[in-house]
Short mmCIF file of C-alpha atoms in Angstrom, two decimals:
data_model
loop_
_atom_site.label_atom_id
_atom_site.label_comp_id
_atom_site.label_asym_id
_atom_site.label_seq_id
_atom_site.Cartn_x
_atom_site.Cartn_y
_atom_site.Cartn_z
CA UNK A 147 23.27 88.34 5.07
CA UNK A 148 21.07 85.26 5.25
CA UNK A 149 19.21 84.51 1.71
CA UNK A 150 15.31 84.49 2.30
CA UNK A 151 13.75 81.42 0.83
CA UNK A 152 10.58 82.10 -1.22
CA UNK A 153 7.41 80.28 -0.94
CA UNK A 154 7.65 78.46 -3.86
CA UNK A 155 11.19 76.63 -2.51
CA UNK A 156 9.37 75.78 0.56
CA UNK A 157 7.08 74.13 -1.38
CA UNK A 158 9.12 71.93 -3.50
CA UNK A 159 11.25 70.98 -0.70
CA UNK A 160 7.82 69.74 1.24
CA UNK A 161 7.46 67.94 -1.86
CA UNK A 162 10.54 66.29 -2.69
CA UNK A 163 10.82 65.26 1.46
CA UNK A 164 7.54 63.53 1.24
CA UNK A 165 7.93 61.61 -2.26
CA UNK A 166 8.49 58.62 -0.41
CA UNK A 167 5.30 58.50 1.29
CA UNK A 168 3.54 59.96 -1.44
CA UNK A 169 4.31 57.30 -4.08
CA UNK A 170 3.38 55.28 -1.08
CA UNK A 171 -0.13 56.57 -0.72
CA UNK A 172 -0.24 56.45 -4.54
CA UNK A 173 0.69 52.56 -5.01
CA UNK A 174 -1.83 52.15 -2.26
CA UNK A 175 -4.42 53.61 -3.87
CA UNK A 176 -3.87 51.45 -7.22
CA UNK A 177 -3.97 48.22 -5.16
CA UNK A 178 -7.10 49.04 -3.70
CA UNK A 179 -8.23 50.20 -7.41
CA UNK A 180 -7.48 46.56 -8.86
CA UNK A 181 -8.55 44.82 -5.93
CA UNK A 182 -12.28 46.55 -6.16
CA UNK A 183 -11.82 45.45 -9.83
CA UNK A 184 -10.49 41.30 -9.38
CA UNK A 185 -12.79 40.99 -6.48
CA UNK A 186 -15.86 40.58 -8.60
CA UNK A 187 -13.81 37.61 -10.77
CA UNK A 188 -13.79 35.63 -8.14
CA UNK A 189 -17.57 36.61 -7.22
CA UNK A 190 -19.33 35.65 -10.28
CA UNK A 191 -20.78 32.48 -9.60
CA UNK A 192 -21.82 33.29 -6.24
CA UNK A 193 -23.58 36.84 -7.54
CA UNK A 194 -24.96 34.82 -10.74
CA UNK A 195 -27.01 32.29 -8.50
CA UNK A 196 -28.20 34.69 -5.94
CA UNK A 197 -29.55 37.34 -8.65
CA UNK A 198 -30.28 34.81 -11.45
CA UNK A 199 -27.62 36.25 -14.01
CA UNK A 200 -27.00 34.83 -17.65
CA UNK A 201 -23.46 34.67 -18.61
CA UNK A 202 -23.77 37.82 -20.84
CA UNK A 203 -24.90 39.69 -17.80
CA UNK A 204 -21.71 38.70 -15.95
CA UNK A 205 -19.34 39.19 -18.95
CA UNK A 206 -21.06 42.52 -19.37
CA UNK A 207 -20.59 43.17 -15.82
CA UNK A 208 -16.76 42.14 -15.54
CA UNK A 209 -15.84 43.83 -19.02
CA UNK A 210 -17.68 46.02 -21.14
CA UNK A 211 -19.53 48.10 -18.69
CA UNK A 212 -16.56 48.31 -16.35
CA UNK A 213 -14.03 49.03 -19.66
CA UNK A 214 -15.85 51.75 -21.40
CA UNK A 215 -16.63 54.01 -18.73
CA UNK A 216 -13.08 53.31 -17.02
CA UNK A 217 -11.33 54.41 -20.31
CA UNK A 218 -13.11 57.14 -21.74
CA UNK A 219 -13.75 58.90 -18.91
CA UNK A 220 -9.94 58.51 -17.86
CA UNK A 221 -9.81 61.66 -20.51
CA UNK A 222 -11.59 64.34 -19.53
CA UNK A 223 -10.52 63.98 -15.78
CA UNK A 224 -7.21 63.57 -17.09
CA UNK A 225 -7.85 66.95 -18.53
CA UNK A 226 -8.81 68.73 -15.38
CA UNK A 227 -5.86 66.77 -13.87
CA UNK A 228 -3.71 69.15 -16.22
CA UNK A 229 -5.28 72.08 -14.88
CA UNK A 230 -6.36 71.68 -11.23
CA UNK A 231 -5.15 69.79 -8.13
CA UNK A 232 -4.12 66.19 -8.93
CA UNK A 233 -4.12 65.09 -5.21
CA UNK A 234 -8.05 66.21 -4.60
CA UNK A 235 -8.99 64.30 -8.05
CA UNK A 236 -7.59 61.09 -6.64
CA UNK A 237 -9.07 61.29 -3.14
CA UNK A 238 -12.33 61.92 -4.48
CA UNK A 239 -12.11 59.20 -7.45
CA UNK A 240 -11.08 56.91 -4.64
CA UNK A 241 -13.74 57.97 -2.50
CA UNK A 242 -16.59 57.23 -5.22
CA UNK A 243 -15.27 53.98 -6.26
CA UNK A 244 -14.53 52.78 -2.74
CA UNK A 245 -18.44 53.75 -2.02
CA UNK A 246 -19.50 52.37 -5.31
CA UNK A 247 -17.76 49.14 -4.47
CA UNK A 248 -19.44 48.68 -1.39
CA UNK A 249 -23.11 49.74 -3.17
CA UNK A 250 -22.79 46.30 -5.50
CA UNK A 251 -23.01 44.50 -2.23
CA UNK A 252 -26.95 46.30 -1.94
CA UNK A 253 -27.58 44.89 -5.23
CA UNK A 254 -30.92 43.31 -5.83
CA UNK A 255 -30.74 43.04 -9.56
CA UNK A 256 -28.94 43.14 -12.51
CA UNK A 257 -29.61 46.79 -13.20
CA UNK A 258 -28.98 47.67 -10.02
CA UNK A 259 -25.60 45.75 -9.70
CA UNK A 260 -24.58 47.63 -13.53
CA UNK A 261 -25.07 50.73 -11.99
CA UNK A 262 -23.17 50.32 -8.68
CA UNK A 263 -20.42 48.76 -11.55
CA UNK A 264 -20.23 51.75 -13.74
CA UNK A 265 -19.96 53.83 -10.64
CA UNK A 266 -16.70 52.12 -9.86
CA UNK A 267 -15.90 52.88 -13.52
CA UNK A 268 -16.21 56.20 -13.32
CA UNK A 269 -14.51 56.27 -10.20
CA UNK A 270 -11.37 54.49 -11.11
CA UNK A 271 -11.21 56.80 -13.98
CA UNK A 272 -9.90 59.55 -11.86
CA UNK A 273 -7.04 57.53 -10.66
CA UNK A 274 -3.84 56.38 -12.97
CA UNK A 275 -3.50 59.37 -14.99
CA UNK A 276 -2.87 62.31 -12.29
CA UNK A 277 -0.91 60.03 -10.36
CA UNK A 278 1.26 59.48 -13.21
CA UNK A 279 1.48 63.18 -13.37
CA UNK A 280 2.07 63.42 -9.80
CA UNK A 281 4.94 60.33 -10.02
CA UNK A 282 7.04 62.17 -12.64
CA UNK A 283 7.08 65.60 -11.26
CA UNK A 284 8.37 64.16 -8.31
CA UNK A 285 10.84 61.47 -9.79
CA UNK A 286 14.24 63.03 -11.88
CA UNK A 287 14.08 61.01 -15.19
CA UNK A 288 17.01 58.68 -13.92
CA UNK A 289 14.89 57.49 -10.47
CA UNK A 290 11.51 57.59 -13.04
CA UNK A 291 11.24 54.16 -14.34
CA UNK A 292 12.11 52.36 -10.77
CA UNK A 293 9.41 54.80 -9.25
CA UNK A 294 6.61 53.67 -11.61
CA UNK A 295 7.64 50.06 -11.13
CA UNK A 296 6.74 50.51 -7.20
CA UNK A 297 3.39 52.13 -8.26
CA UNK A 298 2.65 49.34 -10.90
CA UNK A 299 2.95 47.10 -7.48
CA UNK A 300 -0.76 47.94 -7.48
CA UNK A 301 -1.84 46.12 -10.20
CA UNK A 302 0.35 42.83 -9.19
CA UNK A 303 -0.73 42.70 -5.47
CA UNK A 304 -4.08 44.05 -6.27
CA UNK A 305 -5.26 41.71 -8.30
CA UNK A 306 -3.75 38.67 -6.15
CA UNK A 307 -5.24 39.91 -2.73
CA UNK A 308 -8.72 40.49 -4.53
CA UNK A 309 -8.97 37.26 -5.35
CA UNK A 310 -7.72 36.34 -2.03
CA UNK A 311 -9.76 38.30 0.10
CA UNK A 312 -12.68 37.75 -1.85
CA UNK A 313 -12.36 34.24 -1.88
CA UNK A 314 -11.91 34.10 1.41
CA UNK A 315 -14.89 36.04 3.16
CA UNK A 316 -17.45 34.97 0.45
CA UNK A 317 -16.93 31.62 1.53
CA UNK A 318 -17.63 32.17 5.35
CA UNK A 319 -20.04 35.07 4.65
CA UNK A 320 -21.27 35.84 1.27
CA UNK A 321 -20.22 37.62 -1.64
CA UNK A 322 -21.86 41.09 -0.65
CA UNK A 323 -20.24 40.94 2.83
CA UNK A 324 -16.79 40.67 0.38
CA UNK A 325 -17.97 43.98 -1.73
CA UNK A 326 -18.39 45.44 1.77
CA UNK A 327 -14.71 43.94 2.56
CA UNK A 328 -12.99 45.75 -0.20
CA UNK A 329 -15.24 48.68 -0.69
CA UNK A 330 -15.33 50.20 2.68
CA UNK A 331 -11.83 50.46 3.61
CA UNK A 332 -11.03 52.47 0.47
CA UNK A 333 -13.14 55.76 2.04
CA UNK A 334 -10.37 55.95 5.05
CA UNK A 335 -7.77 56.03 2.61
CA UNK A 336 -9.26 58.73 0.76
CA UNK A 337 -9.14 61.01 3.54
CA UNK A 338 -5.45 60.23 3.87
CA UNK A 339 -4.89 60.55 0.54
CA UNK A 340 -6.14 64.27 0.77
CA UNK A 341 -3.83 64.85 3.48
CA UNK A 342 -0.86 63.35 3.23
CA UNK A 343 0.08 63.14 -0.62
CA UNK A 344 1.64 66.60 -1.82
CA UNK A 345 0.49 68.29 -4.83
CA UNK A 346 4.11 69.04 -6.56
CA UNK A 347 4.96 72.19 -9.15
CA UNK A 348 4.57 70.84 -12.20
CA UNK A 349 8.13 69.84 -14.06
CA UNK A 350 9.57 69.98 -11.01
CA UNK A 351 11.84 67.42 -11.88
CA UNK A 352 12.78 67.94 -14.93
CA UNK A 353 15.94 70.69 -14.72
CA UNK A 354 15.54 72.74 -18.12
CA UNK A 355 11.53 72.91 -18.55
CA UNK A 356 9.49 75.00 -17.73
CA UNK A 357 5.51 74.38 -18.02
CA UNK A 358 3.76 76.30 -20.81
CA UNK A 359 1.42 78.87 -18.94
CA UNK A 360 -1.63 79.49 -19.75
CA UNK A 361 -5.25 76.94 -20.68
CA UNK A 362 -4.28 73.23 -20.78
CA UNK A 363 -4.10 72.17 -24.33
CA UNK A 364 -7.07 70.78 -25.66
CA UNK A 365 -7.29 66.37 -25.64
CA UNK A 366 -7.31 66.46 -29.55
CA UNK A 367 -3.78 68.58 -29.00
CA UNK A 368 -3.00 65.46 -26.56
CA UNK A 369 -3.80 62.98 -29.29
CA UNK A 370 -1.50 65.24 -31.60
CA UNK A 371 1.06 65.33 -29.84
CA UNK A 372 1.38 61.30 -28.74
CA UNK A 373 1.27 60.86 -33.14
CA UNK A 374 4.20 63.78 -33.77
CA UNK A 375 6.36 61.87 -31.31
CA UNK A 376 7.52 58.94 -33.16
CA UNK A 377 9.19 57.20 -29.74
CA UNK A 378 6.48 57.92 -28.16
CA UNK A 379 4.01 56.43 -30.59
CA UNK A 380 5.85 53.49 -30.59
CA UNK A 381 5.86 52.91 -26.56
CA UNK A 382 2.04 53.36 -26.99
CA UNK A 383 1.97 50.65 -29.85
CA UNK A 384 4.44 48.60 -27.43
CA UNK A 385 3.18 48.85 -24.07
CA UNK A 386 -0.85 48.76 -26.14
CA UNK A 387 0.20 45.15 -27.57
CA UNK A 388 1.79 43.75 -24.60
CA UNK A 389 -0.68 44.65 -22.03
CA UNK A 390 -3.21 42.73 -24.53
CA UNK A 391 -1.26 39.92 -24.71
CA UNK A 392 -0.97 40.11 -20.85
CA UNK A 393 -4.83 40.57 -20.40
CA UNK A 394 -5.95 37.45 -22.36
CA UNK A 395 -3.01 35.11 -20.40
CA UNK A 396 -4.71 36.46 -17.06
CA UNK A 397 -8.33 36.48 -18.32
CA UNK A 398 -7.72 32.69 -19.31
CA UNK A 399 -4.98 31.68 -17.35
CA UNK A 400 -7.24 29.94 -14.88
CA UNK A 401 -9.30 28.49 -17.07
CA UNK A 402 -6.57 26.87 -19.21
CA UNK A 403 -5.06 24.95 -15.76
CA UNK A 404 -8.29 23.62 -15.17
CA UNK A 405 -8.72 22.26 -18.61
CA UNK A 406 -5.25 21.42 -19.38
CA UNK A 407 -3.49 21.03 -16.40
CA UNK A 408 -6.29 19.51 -14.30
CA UNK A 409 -5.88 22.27 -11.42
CA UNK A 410 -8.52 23.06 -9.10
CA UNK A 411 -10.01 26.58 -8.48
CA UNK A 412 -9.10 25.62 -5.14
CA UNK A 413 -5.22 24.83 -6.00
CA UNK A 414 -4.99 27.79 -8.07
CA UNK A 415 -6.42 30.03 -5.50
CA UNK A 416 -3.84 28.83 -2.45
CA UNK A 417 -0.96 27.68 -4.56
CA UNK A 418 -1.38 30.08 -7.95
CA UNK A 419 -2.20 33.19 -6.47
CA UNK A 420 -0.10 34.86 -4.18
CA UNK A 421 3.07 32.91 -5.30
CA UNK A 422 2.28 34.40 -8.90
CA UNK A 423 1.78 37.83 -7.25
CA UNK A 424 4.87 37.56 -5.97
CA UNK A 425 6.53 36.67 -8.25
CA UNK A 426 5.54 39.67 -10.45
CA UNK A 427 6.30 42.30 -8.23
CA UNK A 428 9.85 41.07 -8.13
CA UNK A 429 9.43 41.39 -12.24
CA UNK A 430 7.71 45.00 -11.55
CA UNK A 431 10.47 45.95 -9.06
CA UNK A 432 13.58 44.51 -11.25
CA UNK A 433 12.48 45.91 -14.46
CA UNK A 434 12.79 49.37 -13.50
CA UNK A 435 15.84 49.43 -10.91
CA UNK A 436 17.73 47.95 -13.93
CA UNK A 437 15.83 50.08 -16.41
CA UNK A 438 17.15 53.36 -14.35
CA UNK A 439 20.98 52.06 -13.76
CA UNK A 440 21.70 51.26 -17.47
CA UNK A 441 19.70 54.65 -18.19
CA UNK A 442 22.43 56.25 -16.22
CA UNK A 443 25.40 54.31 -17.79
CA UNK A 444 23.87 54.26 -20.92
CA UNK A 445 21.33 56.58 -21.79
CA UNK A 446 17.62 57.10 -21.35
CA UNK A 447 16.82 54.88 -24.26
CA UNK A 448 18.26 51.86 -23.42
CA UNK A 449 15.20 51.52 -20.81
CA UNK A 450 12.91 50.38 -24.31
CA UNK A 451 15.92 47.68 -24.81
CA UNK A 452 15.84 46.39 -21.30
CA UNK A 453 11.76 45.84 -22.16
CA UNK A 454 13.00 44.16 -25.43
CA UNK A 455 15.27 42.10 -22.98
CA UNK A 456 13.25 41.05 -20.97
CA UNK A 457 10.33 40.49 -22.20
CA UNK A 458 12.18 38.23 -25.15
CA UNK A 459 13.84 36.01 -22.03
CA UNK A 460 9.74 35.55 -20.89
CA UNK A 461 8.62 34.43 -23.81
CA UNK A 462 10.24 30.71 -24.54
CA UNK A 463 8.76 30.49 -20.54
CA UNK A 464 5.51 31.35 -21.83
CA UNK A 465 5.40 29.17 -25.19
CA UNK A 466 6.67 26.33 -22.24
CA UNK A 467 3.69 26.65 -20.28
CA UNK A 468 1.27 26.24 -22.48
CA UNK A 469 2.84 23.60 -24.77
CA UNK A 470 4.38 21.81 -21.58
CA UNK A 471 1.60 18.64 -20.48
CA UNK A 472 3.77 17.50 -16.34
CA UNK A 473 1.79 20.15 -14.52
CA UNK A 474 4.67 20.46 -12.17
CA UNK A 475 7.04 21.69 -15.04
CA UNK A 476 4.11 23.92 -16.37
CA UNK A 477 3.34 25.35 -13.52
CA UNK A 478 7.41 26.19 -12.92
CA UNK A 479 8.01 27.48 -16.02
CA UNK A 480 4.78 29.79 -15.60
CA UNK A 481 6.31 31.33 -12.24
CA UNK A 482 9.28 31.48 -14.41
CA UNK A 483 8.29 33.48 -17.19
CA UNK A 484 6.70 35.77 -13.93
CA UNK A 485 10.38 37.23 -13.23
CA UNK A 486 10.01 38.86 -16.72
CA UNK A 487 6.28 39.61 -16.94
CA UNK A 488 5.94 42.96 -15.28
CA UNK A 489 9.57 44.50 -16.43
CA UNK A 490 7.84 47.03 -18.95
CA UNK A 491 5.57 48.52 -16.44
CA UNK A 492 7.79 50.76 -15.15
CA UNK A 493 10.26 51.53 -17.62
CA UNK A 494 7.26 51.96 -20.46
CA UNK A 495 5.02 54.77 -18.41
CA UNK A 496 8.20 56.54 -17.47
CA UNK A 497 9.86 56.81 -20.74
CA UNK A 498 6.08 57.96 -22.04
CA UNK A 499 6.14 60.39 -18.99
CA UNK A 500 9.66 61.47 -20.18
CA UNK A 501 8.80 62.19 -23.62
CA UNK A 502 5.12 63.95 -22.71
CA UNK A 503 4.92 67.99 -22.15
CA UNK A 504 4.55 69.03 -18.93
CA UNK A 505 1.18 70.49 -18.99
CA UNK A 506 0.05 67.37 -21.16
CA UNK A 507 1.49 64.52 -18.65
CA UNK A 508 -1.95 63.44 -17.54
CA UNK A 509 -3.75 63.66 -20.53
CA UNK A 510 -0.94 61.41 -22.30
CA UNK A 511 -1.35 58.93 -19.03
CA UNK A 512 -5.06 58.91 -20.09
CA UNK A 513 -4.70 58.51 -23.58
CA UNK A 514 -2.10 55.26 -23.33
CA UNK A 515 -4.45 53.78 -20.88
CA UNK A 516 -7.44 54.69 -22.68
CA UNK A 517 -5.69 52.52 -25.40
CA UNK A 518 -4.84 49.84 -23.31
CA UNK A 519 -7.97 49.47 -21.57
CA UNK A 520 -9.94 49.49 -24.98
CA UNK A 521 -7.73 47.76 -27.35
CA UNK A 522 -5.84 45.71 -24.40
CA UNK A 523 -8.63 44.32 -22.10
CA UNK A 524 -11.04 44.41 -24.73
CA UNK A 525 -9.88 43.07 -27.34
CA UNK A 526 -6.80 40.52 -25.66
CA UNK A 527 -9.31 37.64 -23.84
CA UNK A 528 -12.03 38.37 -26.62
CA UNK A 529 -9.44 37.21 -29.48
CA UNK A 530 -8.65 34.45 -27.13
CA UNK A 531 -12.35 33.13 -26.48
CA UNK A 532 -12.90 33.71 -30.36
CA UNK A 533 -10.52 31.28 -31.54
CA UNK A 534 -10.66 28.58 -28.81
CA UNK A 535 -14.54 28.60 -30.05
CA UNK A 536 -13.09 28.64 -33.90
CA UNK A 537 -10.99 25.71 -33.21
CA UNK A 538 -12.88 23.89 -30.61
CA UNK A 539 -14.99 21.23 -33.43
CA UNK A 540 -11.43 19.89 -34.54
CA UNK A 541 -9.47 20.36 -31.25
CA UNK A 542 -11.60 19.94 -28.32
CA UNK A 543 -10.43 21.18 -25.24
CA UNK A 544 -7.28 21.83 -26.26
CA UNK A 545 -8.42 24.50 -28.77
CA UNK A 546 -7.90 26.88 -25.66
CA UNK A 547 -4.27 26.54 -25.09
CA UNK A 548 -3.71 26.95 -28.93
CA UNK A 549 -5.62 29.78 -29.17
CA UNK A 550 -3.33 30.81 -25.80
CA UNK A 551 -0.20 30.07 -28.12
CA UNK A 552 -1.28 32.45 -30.69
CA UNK A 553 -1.70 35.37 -28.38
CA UNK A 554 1.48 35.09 -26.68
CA UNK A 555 3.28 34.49 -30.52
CA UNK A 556 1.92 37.91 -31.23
CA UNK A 557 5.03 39.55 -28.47
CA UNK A 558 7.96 39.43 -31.40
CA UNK A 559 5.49 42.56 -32.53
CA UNK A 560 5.54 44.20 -29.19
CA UNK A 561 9.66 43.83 -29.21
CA UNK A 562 10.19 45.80 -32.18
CA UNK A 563 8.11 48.89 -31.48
CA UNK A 564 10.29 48.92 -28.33
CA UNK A 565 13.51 48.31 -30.22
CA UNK A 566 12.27 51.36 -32.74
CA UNK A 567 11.43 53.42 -29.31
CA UNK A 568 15.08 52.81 -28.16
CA UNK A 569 16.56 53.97 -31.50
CA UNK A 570 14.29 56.83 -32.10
CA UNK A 571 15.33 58.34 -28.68
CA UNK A 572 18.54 57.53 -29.08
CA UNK A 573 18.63 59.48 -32.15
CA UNK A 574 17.42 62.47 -30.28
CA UNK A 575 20.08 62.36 -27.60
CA UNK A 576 18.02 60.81 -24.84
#
């Protein structure tokens, strides 16, 4: 007698046979997300003689404004995430942003322009966390890390081809005909976003759980649960102090190989770039195939150690770079220290997805990149410019790449809340 197959096993197998190109759609949708972000970087000279912008407008515009509403908001959709259809929250985030994107290229003003700019805010919001969600339902803990490695492609690639692209057509056509570049594109994907990327049972991956039934827990119970977890408070810590770190080396990167190194905007845009982009996703893509094999030989939380590793083998790169005069030898050991860069991406998000309940995954997504995003970007190129200024009377130009040095000395902090991770989830059998 044949055995009838229920609804609900139709379902997962859809899901599971269209990971592939779901995580595809996903990592998609994250490039375009950073590359509506970096494009206005590269934009803010052009934008700031054309609408007669101070320099606190622009920083406003390229931080603060974007940062706040990108965070905060990340919660409450996060929320709904955790109750409703992840899939239809993305498409429409991207949607708004994409359209929001395009809008700054209609600006006639600065209010105008901060509106458009919070738009995109609010927009992106909707993004990371219920793709996260979606990522590890779909993903078995051992495939987890190497699957949120492809999806942090977005970041790496994004940001490159934003400065690319926007480089690039606001050159030959102006900066709002870039805004149009970047934005408009973004509104087709959307569409096959919403029908193409699958909408999987929640713990579907996870043999052994079940999701709690019922209202999603409140985002206070969210918050309480990320500070009862000790491994997972530590990732937060971890991943929270490395992305700053990260964030004030790319916020100032440029600047410090023009003042140091005596690059051109020009050389770092043809020769810097892409090659750096490249190199990163390799980093992205290594750090979590290796996270997932040891994981298998090893254990789950050897995937915190193989941050530790890797990150630590970065570092004497990084102190190189900036302490390093030959710009030929910087510049190498900067690609360099690139192969390491992006190895906790994936391993750090999945080990966080790991340790998260299931009916809580987005809201903990939300919560770790609400701390990023607040402590991270705002705090990472802020500390930076706050010191170079500090030290600038006695050192001159060169009170940038000290204050540079400093940041990137803060990483032996970073290391041991992933060392404590790894031993805390060891402890528990993971």
């Amino acid at each position: 007698m044949a055995t009838l197959t229920t609804a609900p096993e139709i379902a997962d197998a859809l899901a599971l046979r269209r990971r592939t190109m779901t995580l595809a759609l996903l990592t998609t949708t994250y490039f375009f997300s950073y590359m509506d972000r970096q494009i206005l970087a590269i934009l803010l000279e052009d934008i700031k003689a054309d609408l007669l912008l101070s320099d606190t407008q622009l920083g406003l515009l390229s931080g603060l404004v974007f940062a706040i509403f990108y965070a905060t908001l990340g919660i409450p959709v996060a929320r709904l995430a955790d109750r409703t259809s992840r899939r239809d929250i993305i498409a429409a985030s991207l949607a708004i942003w994409s359209a929001m994107t395009a809008l700054c290229g209609l600006a006639q003003n600065f209010t105008q322009l901060m509106l458009a700019r919070i738009g995109v805010g609010i927009g992106e919001a909707g993004s990371s966390p219920p793709s996260h969600s979606i990522i590890a339902d779909l993903y078995p803990p051992d495939k987890r890390a190497s699957a949120m490695a492809v999806y942090s492609l977005g970041v790496v690639l994004g940001a490159g081809f934003g400065t690319l692209i926007g480089g690039f057509v606001a050159t030959h056509y102006g900066w709002r005909v870039a805004m149009f570049t970047v934005g408009l594109p973004g509104i087709a994907l959307a569409v096959l976003v919403k029908m193409f990327v699958v909408e999987p049972r929640r713990g579907l991956s996870d043999a052994g759980r079940v999701a709690e039934q019922g209202d999603a827990p409140s985002v206070m119970a969210g918050f309480a649960a990320i500070w009862r977890s000790a491994p997972a408070l530590h990732l937060v810590v971890g991943v929270t102090l490395t992305s700053m770190i990260g964030y004030a080396i790319t916020g100032w990167g440029p600047s410090y190989m023009q003042r140091s190194l005596g690059l051109s905007k020009l050389d770092i845009s043809y020769y810097i770039a892409l090659p750096g982009a490249l190199f990163g996703s390799i980093s992205a893509i290594a750090g979590g195939r290796i996270a997932d094999r040891w994981a298998k030989a090893r254990g789950l939380h050897v995937q915190s150690w193989v941050v530790l590793v890797m990150k630590g083998l970065s570092l004497p790169l990084v102190l190189a770079f900036y302490l390093i005069d030959v710009p030929a030898i910087a510049i190498g050991c900067y690609f360099g220290s690139l192969l390491f860069a992006n190895s906790y991406l994936g391993p750090s998000f999945a080990l966080i997805q790991h340790l998260a309940p299931l009916r809580l995954r987005a809201m903990w997504a939300a919560i770790t990149l609400l701390v990023i995003n607040l402590v991270g970007l705002g705090l990472g190129p802020l500390l930076v410019g706050r010191l170079s200024d500090w030290l600038a009377p006695s050192l001159g130009e060169a009170s940038l790449r000290w204050s540079l040095v400093a940041i990137v000395s803060l990483t032996p902090w970073a290391l041991f809340h992933y060392w404590r991770a790894g031993v805390l989830l060891r402890r528990a059998g993971d």
